[in-house]
Structure formats: C-alpha cells, structure tokens
CSV table of C-alpha atoms in Angstrom, one decimal:
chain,number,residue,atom,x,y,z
A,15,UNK,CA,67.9,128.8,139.0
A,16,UNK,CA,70.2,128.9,142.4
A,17,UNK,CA,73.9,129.2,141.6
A,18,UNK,CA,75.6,127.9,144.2
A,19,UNK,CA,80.3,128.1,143.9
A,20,UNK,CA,82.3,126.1,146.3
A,21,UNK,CA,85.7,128.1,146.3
A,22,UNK,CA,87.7,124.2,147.3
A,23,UNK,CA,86.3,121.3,146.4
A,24,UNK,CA,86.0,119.9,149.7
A,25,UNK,CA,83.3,122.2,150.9
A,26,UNK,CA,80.1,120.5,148.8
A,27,UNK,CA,80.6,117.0,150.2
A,28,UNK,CA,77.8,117.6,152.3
A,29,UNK,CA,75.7,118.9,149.0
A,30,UNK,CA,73.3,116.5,147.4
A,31,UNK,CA,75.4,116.7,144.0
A,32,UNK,CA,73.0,113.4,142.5
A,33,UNK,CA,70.6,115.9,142.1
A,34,UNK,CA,72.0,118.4,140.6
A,35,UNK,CA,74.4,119.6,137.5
A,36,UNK,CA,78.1,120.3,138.6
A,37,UNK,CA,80.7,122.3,136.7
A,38,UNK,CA,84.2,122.0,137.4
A,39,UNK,CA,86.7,124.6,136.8
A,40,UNK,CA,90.8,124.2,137.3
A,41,UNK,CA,91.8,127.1,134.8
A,42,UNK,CA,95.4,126.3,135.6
A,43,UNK,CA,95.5,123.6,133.8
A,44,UNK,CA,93.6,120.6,134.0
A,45,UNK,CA,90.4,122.2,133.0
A,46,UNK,CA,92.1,124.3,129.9
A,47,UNK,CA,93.7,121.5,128.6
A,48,UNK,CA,91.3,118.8,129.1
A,49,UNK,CA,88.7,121.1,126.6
A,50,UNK,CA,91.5,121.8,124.8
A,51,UNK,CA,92.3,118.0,123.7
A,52,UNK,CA,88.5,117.4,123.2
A,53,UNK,CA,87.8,120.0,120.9
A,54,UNK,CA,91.0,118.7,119.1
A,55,UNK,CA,89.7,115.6,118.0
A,56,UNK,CA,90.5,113.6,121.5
A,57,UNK,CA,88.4,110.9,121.5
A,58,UNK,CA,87.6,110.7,125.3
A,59,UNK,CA,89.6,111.9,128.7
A,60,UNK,CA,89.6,109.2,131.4
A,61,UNK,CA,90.9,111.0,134.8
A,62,UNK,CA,93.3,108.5,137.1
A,63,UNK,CA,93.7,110.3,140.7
A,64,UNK,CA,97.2,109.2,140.9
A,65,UNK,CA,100.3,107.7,138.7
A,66,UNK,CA,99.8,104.2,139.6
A,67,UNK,CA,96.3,104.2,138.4
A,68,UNK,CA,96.6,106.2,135.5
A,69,UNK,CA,99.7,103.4,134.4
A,70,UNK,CA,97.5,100.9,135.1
A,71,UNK,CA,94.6,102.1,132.8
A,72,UNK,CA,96.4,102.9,130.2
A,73,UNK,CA,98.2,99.7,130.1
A,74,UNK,CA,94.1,98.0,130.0
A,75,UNK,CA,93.0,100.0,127.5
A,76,UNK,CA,96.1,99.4,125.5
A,77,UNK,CA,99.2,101.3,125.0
A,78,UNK,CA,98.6,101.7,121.7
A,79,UNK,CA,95.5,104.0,121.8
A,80,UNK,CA,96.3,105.7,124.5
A,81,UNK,CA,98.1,108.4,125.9
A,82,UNK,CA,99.5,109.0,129.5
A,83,UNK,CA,98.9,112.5,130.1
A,84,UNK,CA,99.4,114.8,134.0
A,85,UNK,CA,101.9,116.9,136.0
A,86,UNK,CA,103.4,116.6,139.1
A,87,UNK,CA,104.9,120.2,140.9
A,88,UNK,CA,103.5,121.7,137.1
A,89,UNK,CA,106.3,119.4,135.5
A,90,UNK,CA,105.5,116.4,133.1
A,91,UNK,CA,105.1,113.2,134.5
A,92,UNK,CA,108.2,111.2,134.1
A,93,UNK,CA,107.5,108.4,131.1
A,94,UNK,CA,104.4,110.1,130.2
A,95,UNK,CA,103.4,110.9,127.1
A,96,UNK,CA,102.4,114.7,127.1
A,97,UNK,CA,102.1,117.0,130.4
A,98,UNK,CA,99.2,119.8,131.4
A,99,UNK,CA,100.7,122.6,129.0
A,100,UNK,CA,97.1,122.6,126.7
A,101,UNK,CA,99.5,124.1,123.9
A,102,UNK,CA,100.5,120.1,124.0
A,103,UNK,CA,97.2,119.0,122.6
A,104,UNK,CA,97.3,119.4,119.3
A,105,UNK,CA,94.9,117.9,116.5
A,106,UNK,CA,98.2,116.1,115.6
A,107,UNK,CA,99.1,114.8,119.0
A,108,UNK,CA,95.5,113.9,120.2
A,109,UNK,CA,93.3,113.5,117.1
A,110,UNK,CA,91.4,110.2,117.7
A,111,UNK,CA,93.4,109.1,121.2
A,112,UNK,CA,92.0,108.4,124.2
A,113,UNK,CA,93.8,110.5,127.1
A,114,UNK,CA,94.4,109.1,130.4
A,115,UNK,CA,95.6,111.7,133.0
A,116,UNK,CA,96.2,112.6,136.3
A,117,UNK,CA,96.9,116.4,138.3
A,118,UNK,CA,97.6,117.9,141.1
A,119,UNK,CA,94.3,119.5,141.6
A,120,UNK,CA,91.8,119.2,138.9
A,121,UNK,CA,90.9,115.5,138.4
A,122,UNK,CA,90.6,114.6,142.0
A,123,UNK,CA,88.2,117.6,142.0
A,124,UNK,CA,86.6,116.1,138.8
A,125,UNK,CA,86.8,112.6,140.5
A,126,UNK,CA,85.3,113.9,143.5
A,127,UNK,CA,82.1,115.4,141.7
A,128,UNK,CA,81.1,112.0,139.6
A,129,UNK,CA,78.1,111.0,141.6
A,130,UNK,CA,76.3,114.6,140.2
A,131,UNK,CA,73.5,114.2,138.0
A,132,UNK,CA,76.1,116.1,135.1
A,133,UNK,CA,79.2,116.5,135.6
A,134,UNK,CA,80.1,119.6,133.0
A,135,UNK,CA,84.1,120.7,132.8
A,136,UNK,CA,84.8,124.9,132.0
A,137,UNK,CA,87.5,127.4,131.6
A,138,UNK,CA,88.1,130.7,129.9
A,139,UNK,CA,88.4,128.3,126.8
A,140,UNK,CA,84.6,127.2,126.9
A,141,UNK,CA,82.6,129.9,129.1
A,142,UNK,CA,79.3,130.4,126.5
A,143,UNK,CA,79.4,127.4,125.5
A,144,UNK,CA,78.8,126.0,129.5
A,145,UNK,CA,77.1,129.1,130.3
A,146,UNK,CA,74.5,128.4,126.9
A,147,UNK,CA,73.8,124.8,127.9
A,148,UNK,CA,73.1,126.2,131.2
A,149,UNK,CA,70.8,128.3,130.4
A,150,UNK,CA,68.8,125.9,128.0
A,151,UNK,CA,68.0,123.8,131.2
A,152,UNK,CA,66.6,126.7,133.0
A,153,UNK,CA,64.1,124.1,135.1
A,154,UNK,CA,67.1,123.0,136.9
A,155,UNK,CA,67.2,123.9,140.5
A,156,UNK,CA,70.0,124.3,141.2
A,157,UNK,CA,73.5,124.2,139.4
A,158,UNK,CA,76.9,124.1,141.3
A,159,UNK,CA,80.4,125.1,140.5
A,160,UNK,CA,83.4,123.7,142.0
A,161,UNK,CA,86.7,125.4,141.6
A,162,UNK,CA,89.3,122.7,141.8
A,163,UNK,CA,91.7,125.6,143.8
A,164,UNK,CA,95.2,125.0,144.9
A,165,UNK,CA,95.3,121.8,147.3
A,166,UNK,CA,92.3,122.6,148.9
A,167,UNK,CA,92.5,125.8,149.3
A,168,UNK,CA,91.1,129.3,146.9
A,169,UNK,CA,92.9,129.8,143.5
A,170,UNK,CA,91.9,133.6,142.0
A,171,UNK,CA,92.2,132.4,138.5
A,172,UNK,CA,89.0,129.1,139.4
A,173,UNK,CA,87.0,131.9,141.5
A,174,UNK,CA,87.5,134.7,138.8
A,175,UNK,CA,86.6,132.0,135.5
A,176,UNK,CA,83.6,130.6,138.0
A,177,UNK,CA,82.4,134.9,138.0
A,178,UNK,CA,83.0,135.2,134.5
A,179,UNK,CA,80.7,131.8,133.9
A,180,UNK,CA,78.2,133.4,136.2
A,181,UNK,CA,77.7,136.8,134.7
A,182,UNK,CA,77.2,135.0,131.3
A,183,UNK,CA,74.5,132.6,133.1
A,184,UNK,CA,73.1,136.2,134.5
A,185,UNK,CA,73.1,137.5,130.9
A,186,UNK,CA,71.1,134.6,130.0
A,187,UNK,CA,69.1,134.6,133.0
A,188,UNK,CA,68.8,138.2,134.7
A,189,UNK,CA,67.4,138.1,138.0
A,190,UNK,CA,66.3,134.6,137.8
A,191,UNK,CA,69.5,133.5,138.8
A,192,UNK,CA,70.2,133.1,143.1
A,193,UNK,CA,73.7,133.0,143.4
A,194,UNK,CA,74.9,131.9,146.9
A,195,UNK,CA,77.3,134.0,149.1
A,196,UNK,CA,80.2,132.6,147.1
A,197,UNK,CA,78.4,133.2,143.8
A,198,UNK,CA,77.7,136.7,145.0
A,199,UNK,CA,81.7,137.0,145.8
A,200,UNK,CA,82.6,134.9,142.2
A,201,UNK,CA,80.6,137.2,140.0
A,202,UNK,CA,82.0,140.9,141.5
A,203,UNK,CA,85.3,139.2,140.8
A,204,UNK,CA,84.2,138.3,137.8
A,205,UNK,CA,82.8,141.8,137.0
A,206,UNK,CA,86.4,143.1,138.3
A,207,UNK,CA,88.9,140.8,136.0
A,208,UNK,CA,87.0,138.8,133.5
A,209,UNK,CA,87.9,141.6,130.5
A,210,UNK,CA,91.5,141.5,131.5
A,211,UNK,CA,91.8,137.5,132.1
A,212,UNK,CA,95.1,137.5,130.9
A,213,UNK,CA,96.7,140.2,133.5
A,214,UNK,CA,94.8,138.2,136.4
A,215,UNK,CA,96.3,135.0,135.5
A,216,UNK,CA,99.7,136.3,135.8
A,217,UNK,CA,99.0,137.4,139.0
A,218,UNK,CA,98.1,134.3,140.9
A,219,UNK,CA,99.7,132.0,143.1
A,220,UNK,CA,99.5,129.6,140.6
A,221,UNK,CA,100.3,132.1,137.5
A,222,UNK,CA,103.7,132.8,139.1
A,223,UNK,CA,104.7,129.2,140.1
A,224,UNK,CA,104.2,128.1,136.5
A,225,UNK,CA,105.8,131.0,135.5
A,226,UNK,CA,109.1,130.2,137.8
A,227,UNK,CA,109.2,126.8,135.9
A,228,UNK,CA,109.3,127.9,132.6
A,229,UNK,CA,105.3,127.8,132.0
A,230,UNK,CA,104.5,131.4,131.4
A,231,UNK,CA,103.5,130.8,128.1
A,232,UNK,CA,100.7,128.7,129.1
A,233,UNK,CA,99.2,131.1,131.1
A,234,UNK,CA,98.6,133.6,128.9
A,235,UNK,CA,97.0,131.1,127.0
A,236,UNK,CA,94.6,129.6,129.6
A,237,UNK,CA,93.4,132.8,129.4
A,238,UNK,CA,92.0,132.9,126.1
A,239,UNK,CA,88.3,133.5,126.1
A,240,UNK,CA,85.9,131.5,124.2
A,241,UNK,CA,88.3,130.0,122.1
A,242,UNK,CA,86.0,126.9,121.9
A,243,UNK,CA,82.2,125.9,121.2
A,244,UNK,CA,82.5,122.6,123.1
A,245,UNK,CA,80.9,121.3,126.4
A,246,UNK,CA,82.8,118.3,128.1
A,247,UNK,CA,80.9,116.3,130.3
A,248,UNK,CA,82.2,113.4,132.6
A,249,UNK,CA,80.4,109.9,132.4
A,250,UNK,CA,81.0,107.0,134.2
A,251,UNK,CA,84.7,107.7,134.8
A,252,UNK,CA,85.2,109.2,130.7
A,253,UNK,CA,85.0,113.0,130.2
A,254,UNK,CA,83.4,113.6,126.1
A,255,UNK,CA,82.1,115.8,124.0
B,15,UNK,CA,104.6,141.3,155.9
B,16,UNK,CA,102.4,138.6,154.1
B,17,UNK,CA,99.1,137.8,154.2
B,18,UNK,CA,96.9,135.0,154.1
B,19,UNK,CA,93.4,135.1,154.3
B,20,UNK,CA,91.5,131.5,154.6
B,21,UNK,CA,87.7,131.6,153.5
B,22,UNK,CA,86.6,128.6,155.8
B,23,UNK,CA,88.2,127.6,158.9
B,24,UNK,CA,89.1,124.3,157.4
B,25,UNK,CA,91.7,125.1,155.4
B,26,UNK,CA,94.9,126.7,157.0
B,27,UNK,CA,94.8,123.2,158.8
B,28,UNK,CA,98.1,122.7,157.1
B,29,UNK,CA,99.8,126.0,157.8
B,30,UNK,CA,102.3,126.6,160.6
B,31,UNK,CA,100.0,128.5,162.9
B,32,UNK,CA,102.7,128.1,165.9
B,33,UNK,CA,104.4,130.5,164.0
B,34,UNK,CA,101.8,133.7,163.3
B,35,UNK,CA,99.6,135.5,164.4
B,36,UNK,CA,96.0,134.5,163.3
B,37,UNK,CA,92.8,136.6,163.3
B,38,UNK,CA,89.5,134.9,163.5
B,39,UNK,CA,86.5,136.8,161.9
B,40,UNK,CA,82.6,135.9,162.7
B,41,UNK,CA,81.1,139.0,161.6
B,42,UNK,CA,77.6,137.5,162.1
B,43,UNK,CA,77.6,137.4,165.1
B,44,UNK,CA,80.2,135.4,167.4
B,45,UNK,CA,83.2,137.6,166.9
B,46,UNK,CA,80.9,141.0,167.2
B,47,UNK,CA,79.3,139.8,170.8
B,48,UNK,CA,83.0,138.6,172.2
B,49,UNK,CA,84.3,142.5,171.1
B,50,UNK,CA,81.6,144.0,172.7
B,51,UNK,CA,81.0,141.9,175.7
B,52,UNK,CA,85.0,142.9,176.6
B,53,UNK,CA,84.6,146.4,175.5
B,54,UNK,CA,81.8,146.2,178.0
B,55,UNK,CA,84.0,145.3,180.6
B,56,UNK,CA,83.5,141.0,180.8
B,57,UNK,CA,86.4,139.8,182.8
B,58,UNK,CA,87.2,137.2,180.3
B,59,UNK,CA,85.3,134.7,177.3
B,60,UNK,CA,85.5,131.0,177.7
B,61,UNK,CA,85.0,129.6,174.3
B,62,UNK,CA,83.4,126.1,174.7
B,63,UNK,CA,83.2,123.6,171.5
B,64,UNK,CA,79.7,122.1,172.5
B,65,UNK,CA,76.4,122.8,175.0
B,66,UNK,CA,77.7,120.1,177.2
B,67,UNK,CA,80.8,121.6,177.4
B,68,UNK,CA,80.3,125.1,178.1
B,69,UNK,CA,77.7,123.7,180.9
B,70,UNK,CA,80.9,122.1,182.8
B,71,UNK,CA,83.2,124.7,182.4
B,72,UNK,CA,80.3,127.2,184.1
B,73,UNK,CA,79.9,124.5,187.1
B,74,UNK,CA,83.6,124.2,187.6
B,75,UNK,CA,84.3,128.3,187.6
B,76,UNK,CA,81.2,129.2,189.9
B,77,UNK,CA,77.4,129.4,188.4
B,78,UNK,CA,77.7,132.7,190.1
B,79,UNK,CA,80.6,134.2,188.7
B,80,UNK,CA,79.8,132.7,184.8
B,81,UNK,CA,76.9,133.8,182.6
B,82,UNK,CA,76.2,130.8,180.1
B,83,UNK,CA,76.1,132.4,176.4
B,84,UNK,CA,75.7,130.9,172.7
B,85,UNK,CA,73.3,130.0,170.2
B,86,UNK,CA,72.5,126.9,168.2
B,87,UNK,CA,69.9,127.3,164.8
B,88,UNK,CA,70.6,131.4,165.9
B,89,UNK,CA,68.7,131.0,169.1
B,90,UNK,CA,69.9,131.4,172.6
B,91,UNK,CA,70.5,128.0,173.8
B,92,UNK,CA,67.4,126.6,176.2
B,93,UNK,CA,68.4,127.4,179.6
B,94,UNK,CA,72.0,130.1,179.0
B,95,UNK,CA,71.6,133.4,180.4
B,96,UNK,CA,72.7,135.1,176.9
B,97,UNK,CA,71.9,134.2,172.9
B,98,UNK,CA,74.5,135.7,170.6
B,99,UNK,CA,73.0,139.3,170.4
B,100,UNK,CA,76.2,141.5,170.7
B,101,UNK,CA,73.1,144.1,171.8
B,102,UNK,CA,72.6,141.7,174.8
B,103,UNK,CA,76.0,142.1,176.5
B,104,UNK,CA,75.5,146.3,178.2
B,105,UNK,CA,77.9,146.9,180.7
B,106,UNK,CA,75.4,146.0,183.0
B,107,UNK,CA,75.1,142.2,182.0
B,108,UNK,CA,78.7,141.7,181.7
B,109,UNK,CA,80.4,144.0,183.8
B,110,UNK,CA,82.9,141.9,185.6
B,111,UNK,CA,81.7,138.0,184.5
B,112,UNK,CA,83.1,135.3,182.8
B,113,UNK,CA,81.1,134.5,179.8
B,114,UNK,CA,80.9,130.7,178.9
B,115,UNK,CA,80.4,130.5,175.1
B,116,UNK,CA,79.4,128.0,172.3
B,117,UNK,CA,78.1,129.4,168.7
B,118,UNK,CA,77.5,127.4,165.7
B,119,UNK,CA,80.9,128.4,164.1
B,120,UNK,CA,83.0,131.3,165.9
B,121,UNK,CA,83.4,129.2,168.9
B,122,UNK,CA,85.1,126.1,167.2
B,123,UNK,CA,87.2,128.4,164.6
B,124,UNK,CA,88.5,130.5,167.4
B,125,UNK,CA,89.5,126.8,169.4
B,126,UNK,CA,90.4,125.2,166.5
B,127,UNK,CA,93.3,128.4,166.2
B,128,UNK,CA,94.3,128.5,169.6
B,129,UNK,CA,97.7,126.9,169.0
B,130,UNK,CA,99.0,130.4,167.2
B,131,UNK,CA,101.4,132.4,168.2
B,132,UNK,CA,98.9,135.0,168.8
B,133,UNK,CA,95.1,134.5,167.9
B,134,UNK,CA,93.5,137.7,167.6
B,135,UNK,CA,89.3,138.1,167.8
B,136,UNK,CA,88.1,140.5,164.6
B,137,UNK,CA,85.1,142.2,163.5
B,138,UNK,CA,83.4,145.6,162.1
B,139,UNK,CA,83.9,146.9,165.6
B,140,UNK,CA,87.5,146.7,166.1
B,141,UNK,CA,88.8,147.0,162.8
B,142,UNK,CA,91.2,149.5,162.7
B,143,UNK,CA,92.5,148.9,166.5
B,144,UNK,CA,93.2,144.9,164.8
B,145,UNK,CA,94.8,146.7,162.0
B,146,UNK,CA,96.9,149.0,164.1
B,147,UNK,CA,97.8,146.4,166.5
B,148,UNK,CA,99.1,143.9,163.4
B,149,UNK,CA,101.0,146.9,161.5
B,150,UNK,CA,103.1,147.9,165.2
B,151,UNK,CA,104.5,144.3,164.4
B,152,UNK,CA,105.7,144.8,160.8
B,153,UNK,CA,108.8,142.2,161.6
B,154,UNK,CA,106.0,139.2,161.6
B,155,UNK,CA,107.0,137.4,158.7
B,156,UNK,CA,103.3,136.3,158.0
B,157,UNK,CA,99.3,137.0,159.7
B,158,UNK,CA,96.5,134.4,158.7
B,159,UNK,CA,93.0,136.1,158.6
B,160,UNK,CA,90.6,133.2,159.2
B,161,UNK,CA,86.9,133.3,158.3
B,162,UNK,CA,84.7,131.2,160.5
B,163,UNK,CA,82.4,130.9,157.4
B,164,UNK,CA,79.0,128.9,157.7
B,165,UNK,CA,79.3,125.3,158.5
B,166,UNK,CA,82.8,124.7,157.0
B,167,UNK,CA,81.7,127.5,153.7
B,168,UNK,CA,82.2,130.5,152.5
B,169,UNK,CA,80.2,133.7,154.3
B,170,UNK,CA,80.6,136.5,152.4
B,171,UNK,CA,80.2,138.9,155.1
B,172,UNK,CA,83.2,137.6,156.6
B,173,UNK,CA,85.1,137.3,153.7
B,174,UNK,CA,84.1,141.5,153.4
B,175,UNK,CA,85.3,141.8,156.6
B,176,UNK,CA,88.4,140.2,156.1
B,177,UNK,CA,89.2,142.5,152.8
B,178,UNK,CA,88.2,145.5,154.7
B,179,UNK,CA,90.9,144.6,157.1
B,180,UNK,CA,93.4,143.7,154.5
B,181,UNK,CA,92.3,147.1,153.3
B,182,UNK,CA,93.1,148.9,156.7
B,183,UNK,CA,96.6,146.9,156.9
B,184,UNK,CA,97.8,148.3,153.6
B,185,UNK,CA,97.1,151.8,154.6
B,186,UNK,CA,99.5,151.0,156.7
B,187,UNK,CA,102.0,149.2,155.2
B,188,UNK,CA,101.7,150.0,151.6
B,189,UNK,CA,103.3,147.4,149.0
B,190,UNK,CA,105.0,145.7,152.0
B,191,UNK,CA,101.9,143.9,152.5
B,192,UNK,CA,101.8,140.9,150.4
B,193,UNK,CA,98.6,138.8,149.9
B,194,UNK,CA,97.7,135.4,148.8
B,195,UNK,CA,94.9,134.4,146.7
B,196,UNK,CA,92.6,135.1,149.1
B,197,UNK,CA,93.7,138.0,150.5
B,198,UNK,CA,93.7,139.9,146.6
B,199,UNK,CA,90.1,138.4,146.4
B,200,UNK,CA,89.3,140.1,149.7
B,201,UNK,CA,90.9,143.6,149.3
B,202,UNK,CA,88.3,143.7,146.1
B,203,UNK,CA,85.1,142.5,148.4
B,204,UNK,CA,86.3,144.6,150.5
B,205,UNK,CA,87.1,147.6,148.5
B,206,UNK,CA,83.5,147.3,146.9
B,207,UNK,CA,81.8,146.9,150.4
B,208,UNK,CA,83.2,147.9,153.1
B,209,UNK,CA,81.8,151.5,153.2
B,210,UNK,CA,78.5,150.1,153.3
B,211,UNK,CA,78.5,146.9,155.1
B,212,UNK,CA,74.9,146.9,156.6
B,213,UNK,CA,73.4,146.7,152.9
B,214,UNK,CA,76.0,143.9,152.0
B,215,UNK,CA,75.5,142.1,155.6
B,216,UNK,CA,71.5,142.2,154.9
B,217,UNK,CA,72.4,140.5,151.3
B,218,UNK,CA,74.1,137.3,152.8
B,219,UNK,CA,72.7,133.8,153.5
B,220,UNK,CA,73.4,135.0,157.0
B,221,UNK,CA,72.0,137.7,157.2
B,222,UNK,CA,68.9,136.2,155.9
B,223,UNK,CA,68.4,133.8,158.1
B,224,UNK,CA,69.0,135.8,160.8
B,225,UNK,CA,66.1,138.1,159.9
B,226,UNK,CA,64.0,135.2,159.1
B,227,UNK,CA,64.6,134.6,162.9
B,228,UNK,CA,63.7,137.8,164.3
B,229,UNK,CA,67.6,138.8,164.7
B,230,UNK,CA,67.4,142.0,161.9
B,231,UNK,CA,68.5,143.9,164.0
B,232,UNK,CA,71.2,142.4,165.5
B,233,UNK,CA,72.6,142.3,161.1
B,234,UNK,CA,72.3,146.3,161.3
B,235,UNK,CA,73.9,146.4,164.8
B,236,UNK,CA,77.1,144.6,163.3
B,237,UNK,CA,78.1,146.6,159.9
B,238,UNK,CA,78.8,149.3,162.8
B,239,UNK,CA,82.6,149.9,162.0
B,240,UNK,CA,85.1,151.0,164.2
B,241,UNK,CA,82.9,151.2,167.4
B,242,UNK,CA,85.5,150.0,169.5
B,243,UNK,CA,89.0,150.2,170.4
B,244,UNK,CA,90.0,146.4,171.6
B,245,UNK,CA,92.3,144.0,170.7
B,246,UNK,CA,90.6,140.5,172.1
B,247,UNK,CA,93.4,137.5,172.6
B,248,UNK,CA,93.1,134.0,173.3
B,249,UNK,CA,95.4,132.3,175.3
B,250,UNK,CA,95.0,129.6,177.4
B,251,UNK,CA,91.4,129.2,176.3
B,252,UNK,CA,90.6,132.1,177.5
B,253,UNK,CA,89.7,135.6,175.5
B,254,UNK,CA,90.5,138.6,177.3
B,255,UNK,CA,91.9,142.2,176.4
C-alpha cells in the first residue's frame, strides 16, 4: 500500500482522490473535536465552509435539532451554539444533535477532499482506530493523508499526528507500506514526538496562539492518544460514524 | 532572527518577501548546477520560466556569448548546449558565459522570489558560506528558506537541506534563532540526515527518478557538502556572485 501526506491541503488537487481513500487530519481542532462529538452520541457533523452557509443549513434542517458549531481567530462564533474547544462536546451537549460547523482550516480541507472514494477524519483522539481500518483494506493502492495545516501552509501538530498514523499503518503493515517523500518526513517526525504528543502541541504555532487566547487547556487535550475507538467518515456532505 | 522555512514554493505567496531575505533550495539538481556553474567561474545565470523563453533571452544576449542550459522530464532539453548535470558545468564549459536556464522547478521558484530583498541560491555545496553570510546579518528581523519542491510538493531532499541549514544558522546564533513550523520540522530532518545526505538523497522520489534516468550519479555528486564557498544572488534576473 503507497502512503502518500500532503503537508497543505492544496498540494493533492492534482491527485486522483475518486480513487482513492483520504484521511484528514486538523489536530488543532476541527479534527479533535469533530471525533470527539461523534463518539459522544452526535448524530452526524455537516461541515459549512463559511458562516453564511453554516446559518443557512442549520436554519433547513431546523433549529431545533441542530447545533451551530465553528471558530473564527480560535474564538466562538458569535450566535453560535458551541465553538472548536472538543472539551465542548459533551454526551450532554451533543447526544443525538446534528452539528453544523464551520473553521478556519479543517472543514474547507474536509470540504475540499469529498470527491475521494472515502473520506476518513483522524487525530491523536482516533489514531488505531484509522490506522486498523486501514490496514483491513490492505488491497487499496494507495491511501492519502491531508493535513488541514495553518491557512495553507505546514502545522507541526497535522505532520506529527499524520507520522504517528503512519508508524501504526507500518506496525500493521511493515515494509509493505511506500510512503512518499512526505510520508518518509511525517513518520521520522512521528518517530521523534508521537510519545510526547502533549509537549509538541504546546510548542506549535498553533499550540501558542490558542494558548494566548485562553485555550491552553484544549491543547493538552487534543493530545490525548487513543482516547476513542471510532472512525468518522464524510458522506455526501455528512461526516458519521 | 526568525525563520521560516516554506516546503513548496507556493506557499510564502502571502508573505512580505520585499522585506527579507529569501533562500531558494533545489538540491536535486537546479540550485547545485547554478552553485557550481559560478564557482566555476560563469559570468552570470539567466533563469528563464519556459524553453521558449530561455531561447529569446540567448538570441537577444549573443548565441556566442550564452550557453542554453535546463532540463525538462530530467533531460537536457533537445537542442541546449547543457542538461542540469552540476558535473557538466568544469571551468572549461562555463568559464566566462552567460548560462540561459529553465528546469522543471528551481527556475520558476527562484523567479517567482525575485521581488525579495535579497534572494539567495542554496544547496549541499554552499551551505555553510549561506549560513555564514545570513548570520553576518543578525539585525534581519526575518529569512524565508524556500524549497522548490517537486511540481508544487514536498521533496524531502530539499526539506533536508533546508534543516541542515537551519542547523548551520543556529550554530551560529544559538536561541536567537527562532523557527516556524517548518523550520522545527526541518532542524529534526535535518538533524537525522544531514551527515549522510547521499543515502537520504538516493531514498527520495527524486532521486529515484533520476537514476531511473541514467542521472545516479549526478544524486551522489550533490549530497557533497560544503564544496564551495559562494553566495549566488539574484537581482535583476540575473544570478551572479
């Protein structure tokens, strides 16, 4: 199986993602918290890619079951019901609700990625789990990460959770795995900081910025490892279990 | 001193190059031939986006006084006096010429740069003289390290290159050097390479190809490290010493 990571998730446009199964990663915070809500009990996550849209299906699929959910600058959108913090999704808040949301980063990169044959969402919260379903579908050609990054540009925290998913695909698959020159880069970063999530986060671009708006706590908690069994998958516009 | 390193030439679109000094990387093999060919005593390099291009810019300077140099698909271009092989360009070849070139992706990374304040040409072979040359200017508030990458992706051998750089600069500098994302992701590629770059350069999709095309030799040829003492500048469209 080829691994191929695209560091910004402008660089696989030219890729032929129909064919193949994509896995999106935005550890800080779209990707946390969106398998976060799911494993609570959310019944399904539709991503908007901006404020007006997200108002706008919300208000369709009625007020009442839904929630309005995103960030804007790391902050909670003004009139929306929750923000990005995944501490937010709680059984209580999100048991049964249908989630509508829109970031910065990570659902335009999932928005960007839903002509691929699967469309899989990871972070440190669901690595085996990805990594296992992976591996079950070993006659796959070719599977392809995308790290949502920071405005189209590298995030640490995407590349380092894209090496830790890698080295658990490589424990699954040893040297049948091809990783691409980004997947080479993704898993010694991996090998480097995936024990030791935690003390990487903080040191980000993106761990200090949430950390100057009062967000600290939530990145120590995006990187939790394995803290869930679940595998979200984005289908015709709906991310569910 | 900060530094940013950008993984494909696409993304520091956005920055304020007017403002910084920029180094361009094509370790395989743009940025390696332009070192050498003005270590070897070319008179200048004319970087030229296209074939059609570079073709005018020889007529209009003198067909006697150009060479016409570049590859497309890692072959010298049908025609050009010199392919890409920084083994091609001996003293005797480029002693005193103007060198019209076009390569698959140093040549439109280095143009698309040229509105820095400075824009620096990098590779193995003028490492430390880059380093040294960036460090004598400690009062730049910011250097971008740009990676001509392959087709608008990440290369890892220029994102090793880059690191090893980063590497060079902190010796240097110590903790006044401040990295990005990137730049923390290259300091480890290129802590865990750079003293043995010809296995690593041998490992990468370019490196591949390029022995799959009869170039291995030219991969080995430019992992050499510190074989020259050159600081190449564009200005003007024009690289010179």
């Amino acid at each position: 199986m080829k691994l191929a990571v695209f560091f910004s998730p402008d660089e696989p446009a030219s890729a032929d993602l129909a064919r193949r199964t994509v896995v999106i990663i935005d550890v800080l915070r779209a990707t946390s918290t969106i398998v976060e809500a799911l494993a609570h009990g959310a019944r399904a996550i539709l991503p908007a890619e901006n404020i007006e849209e997200a108002v706008k299906v919300a208000k369709n699929v009625g007020r009442d079951a839904a929630l309005l959910c995103g960030e804007r600058g790391g902050l909670r959108i003004d009139g929306f019901d929750l923000g990005n913090s995944p501490a937010e999704y709680t059984p209580e808040a999100v048991g049964g609700k249908l989630l509508v949301m829109t970031t910065t980063n990570g659902t335009s990169a999932l928005l960007a990625t839903s002509h691929a044959k699967r469309s899989l969402v990871a972070s440190f919260f669901n690595l085996e789990a990805v990594a296992a379903d992976l591996a079950s579908r070993e006659e796959e050609d070719e599977v392809v990460v995308v790290c949502a990054g920071r405005e189209g540009r590298f995030a640490l925290e995407d590349a380092v959770c894209a090496g830790a998913l890698a080295l658990r695909l490589r424990n699954h698959l040893g040297r049948r795995l091809e990783p691409n020159d980004a997947a080479s880069a993704a898993l010694m970063l991996g090998a480097r900081y995936s024990r030791s999530p935690a003390r990487l986060l903080r040191r980000t671009e993106a761990g200090k910025q949430l950390a100057s708006i009062g967000h600290a706590a939530d990145v120590a908690f995006c990187a939790e490892v394995d803290r869930h069994k679940v595998v979200p998958e984005l289908r015709e516009r709906q991310i569910t279990l």
